[in-house]
PDB file of C-alpha atoms in Angstrom:
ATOM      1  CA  UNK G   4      12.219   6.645  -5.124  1.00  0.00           C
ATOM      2  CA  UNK G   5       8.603   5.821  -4.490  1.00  0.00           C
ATOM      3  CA  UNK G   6       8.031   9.781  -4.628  1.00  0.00           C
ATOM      4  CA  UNK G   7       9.360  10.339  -7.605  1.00  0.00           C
ATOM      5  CA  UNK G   8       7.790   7.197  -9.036  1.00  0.00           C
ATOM      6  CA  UNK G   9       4.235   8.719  -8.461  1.00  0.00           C
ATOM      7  CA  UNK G  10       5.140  12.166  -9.625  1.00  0.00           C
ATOM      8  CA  UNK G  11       5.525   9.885 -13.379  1.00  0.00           C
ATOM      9  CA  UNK G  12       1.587   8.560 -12.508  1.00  0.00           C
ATOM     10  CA  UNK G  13      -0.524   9.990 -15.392  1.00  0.00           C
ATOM     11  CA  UNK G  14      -3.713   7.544 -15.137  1.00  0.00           C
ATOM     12  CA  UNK G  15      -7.412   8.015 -13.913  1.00  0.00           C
ATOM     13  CA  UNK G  16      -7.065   8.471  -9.802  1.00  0.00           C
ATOM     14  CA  UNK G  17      -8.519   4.868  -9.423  1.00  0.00           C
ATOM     15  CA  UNK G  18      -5.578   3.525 -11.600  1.00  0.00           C
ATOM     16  CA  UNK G  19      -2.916   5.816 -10.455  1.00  0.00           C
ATOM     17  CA  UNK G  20      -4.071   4.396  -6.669  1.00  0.00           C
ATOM     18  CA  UNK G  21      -4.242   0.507  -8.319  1.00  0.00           C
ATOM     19  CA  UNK G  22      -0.196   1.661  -9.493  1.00  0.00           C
ATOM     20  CA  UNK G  23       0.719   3.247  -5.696  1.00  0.00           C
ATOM     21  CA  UNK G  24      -0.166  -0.388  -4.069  1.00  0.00           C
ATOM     22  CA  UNK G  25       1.513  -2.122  -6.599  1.00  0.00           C
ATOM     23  CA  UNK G  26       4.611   0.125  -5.505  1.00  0.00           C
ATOM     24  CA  UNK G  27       3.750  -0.704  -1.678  1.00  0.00           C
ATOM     25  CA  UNK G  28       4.115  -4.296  -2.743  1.00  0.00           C
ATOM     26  CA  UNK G  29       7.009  -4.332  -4.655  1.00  0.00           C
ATOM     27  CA  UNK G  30       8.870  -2.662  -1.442  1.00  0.00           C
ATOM     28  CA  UNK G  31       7.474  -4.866   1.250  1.00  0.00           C
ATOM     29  CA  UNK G  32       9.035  -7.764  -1.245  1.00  0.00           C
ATOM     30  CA  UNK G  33      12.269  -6.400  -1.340  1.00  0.00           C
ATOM     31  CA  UNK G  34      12.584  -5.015   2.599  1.00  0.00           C
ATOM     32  CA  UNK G  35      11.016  -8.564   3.062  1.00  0.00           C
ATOM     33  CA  UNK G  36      13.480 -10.440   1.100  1.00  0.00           C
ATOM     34  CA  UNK G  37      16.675  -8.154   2.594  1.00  0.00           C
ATOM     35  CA  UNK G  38      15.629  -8.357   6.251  1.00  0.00           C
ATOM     36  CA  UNK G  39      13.821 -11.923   6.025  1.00  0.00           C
ATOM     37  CA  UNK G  40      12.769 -12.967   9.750  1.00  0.00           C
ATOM     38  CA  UNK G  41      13.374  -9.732  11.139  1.00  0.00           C
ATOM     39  CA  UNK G  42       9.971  -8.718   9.357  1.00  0.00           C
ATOM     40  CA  UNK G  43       7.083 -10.560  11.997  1.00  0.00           C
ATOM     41  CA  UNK G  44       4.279  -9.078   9.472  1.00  0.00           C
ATOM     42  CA  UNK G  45       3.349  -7.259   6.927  1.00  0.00           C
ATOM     43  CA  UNK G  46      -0.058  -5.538   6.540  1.00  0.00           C
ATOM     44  CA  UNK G  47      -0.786  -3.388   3.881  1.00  0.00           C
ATOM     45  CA  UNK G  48      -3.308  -0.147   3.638  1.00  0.00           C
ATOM     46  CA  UNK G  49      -4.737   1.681   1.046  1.00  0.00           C
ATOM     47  CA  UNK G  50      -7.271   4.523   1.117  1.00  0.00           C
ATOM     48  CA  UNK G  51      -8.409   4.109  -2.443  1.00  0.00           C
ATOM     49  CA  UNK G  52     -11.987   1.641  -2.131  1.00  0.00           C
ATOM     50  CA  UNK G  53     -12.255   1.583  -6.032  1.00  0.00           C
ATOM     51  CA  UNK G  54      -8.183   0.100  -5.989  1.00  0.00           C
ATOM     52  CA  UNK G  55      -9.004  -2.107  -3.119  1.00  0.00           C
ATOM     53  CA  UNK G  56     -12.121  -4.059  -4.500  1.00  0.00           C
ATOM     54  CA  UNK G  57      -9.723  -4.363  -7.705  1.00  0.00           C
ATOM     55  CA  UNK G  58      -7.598  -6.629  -5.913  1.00  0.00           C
ATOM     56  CA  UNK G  59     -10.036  -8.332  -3.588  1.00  0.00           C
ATOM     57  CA  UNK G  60     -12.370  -9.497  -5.779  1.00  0.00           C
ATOM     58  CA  UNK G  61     -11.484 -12.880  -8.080  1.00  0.00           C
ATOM     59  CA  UNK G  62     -14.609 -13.103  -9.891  1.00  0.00           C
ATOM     60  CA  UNK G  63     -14.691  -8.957 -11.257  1.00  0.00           C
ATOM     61  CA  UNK G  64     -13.619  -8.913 -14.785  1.00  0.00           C
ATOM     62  CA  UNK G  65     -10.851  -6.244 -15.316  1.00  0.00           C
ATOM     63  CA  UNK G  66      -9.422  -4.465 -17.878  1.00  0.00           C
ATOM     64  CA  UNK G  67      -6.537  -5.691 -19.241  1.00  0.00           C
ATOM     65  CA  UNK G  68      -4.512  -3.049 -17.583  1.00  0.00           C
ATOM     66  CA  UNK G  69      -6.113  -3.263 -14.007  1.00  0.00           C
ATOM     67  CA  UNK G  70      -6.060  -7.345 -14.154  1.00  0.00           C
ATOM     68  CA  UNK G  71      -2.335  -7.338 -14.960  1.00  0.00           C
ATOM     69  CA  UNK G  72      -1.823  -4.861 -11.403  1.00  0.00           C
ATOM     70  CA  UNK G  73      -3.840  -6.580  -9.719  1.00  0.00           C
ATOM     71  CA  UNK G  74      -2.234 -10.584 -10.636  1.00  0.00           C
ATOM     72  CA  UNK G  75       0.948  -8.846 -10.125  1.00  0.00           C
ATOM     73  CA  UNK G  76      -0.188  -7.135  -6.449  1.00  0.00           C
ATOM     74  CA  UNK G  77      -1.473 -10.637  -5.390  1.00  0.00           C
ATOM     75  CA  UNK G  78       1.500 -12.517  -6.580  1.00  0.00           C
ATOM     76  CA  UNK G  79       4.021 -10.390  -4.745  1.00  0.00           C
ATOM     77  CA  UNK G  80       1.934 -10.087  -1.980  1.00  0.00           C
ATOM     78  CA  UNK G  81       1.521 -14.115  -1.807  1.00  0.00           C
ATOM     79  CA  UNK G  82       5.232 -14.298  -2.069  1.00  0.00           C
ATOM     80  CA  UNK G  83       5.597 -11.938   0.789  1.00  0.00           C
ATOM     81  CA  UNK G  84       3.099 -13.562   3.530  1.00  0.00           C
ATOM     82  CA  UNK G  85       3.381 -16.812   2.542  1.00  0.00           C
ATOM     83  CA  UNK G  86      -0.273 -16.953   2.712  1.00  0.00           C
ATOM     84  CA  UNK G  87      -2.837 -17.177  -0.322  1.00  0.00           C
ATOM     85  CA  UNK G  88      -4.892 -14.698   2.176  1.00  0.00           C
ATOM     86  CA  UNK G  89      -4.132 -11.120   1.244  1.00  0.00           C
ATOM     87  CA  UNK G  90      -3.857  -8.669   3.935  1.00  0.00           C
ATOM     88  CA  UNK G  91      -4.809  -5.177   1.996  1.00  0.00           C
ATOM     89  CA  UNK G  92      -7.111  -3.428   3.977  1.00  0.00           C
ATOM     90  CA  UNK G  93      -9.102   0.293   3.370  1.00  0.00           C
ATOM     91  CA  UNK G  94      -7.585   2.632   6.212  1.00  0.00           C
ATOM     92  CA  UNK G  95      -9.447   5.961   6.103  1.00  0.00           C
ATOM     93  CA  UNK G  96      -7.790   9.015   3.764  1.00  0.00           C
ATOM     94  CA  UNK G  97      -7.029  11.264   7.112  1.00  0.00           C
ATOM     95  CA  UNK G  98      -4.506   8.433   8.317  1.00  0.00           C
ATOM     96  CA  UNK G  99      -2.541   7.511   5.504  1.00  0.00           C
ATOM     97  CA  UNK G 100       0.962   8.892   6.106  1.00  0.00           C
ATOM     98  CA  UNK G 101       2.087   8.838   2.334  1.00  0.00           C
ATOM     99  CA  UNK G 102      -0.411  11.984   1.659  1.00  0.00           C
ATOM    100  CA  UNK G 103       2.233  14.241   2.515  1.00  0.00           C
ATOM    101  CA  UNK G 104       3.906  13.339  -0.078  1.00  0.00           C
ATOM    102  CA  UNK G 105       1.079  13.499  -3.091  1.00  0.00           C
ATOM    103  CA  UNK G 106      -0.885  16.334  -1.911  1.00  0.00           C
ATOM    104  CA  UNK G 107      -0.260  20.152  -0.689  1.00  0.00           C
ATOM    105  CA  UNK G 108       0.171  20.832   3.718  1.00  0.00           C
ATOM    106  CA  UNK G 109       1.933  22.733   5.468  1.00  0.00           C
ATOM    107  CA  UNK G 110       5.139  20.746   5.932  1.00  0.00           C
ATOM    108  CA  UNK G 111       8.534  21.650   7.758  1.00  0.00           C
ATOM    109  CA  UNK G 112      11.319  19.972   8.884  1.00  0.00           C
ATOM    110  CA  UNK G 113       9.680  19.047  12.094  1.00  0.00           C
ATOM    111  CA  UNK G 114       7.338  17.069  10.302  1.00  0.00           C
ATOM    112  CA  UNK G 115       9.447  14.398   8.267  1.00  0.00           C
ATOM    113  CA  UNK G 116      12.641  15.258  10.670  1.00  0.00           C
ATOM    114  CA  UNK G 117      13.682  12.342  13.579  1.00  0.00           C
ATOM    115  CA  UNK G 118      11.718  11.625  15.785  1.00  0.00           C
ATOM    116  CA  UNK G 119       8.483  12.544  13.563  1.00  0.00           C
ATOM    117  CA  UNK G 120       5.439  10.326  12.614  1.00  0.00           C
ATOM    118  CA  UNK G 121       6.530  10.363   9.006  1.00  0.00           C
ATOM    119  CA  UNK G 122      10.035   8.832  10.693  1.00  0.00           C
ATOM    120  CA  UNK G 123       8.462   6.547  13.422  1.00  0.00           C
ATOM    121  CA  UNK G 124       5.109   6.072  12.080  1.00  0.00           C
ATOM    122  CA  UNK G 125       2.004   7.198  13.902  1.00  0.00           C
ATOM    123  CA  UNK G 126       0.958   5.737  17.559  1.00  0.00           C
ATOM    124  CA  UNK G 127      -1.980   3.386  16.149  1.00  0.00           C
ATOM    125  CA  UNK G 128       0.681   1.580  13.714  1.00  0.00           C
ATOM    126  CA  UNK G 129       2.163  -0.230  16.486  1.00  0.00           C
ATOM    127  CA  UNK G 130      -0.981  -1.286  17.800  1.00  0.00           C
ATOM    128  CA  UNK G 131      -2.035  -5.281  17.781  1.00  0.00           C
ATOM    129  CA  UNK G 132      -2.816  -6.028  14.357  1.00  0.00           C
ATOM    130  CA  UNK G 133      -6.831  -6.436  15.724  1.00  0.00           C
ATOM    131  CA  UNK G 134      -6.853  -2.875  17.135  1.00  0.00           C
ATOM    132  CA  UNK G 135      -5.238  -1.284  13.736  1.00  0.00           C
ATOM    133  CA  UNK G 136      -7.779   1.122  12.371  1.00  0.00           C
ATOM    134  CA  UNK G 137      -8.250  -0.398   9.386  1.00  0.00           C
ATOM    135  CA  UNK G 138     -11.337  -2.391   7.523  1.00  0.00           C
ATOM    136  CA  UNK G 139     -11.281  -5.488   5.206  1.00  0.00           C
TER     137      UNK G 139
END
């Protein structure tokens, strides 16, 4: 679903990217509200820096378009952690997983198949959250 939702993303890149976290935080509501405690934490990663300092910084004055993302990225992310702190970090363009969906590699069936990174996620997401590879 989340595939297909990006393939209908028509935007600049910066607000396309502002659109793809709002989709990451929509999901981590819902898997958070199905699953509840089963969830220990949530941390969420984007490798766009123009999308990220969108929804880090209070005092910016946005665009109609971007502010209503951005309340709505905060909100659901609030509602998620349970925390007014918002856990969106910058993780570098080489690492982020969701790539092979939005641009062209060499994929096969070995690469989303069991048992593959896009299935089990990559070795440093199961790090301790202070060892992730990721910057606030």
């Amino acid at each position: 679903m989340l595939a297909a939702k990006s393939k209908l993303m028509d935007a600049t890149v910066p607000r396309n990217e502002l659109t793809a976290i709002m989709h990451m935080a929509e999901l981590a509501f819902i898997v958070k509200r199905a699953i509840g405690d089963r969830v220990e934490s949530i941390i969420y990663a984007t490798d766009s820096t123009i999308a990220l300092s969108w929804c880090q910084n209070t005092s910016l004055k946005l665009r109609t378009y971007i502010y209503n993302r951005v309340e709505t990225i905060r909100r659901l992310i609030q509602w998620t952690t349970d925390t007014d702190e918002i856990p969106l970090y910058h993780i570098s363009g080489e690492r982020n997983m969701e790539d092979l969906l939005t641009k062209p590699h060499p994929t096969t069936f070995e690469c989303v198949g069991a048992g593959s990174e896009w299935q089990s996620g990559p070795r440093w997401m199961k790090l301790p959250t202070a060892e992730l590879p990721v910057t606030a």
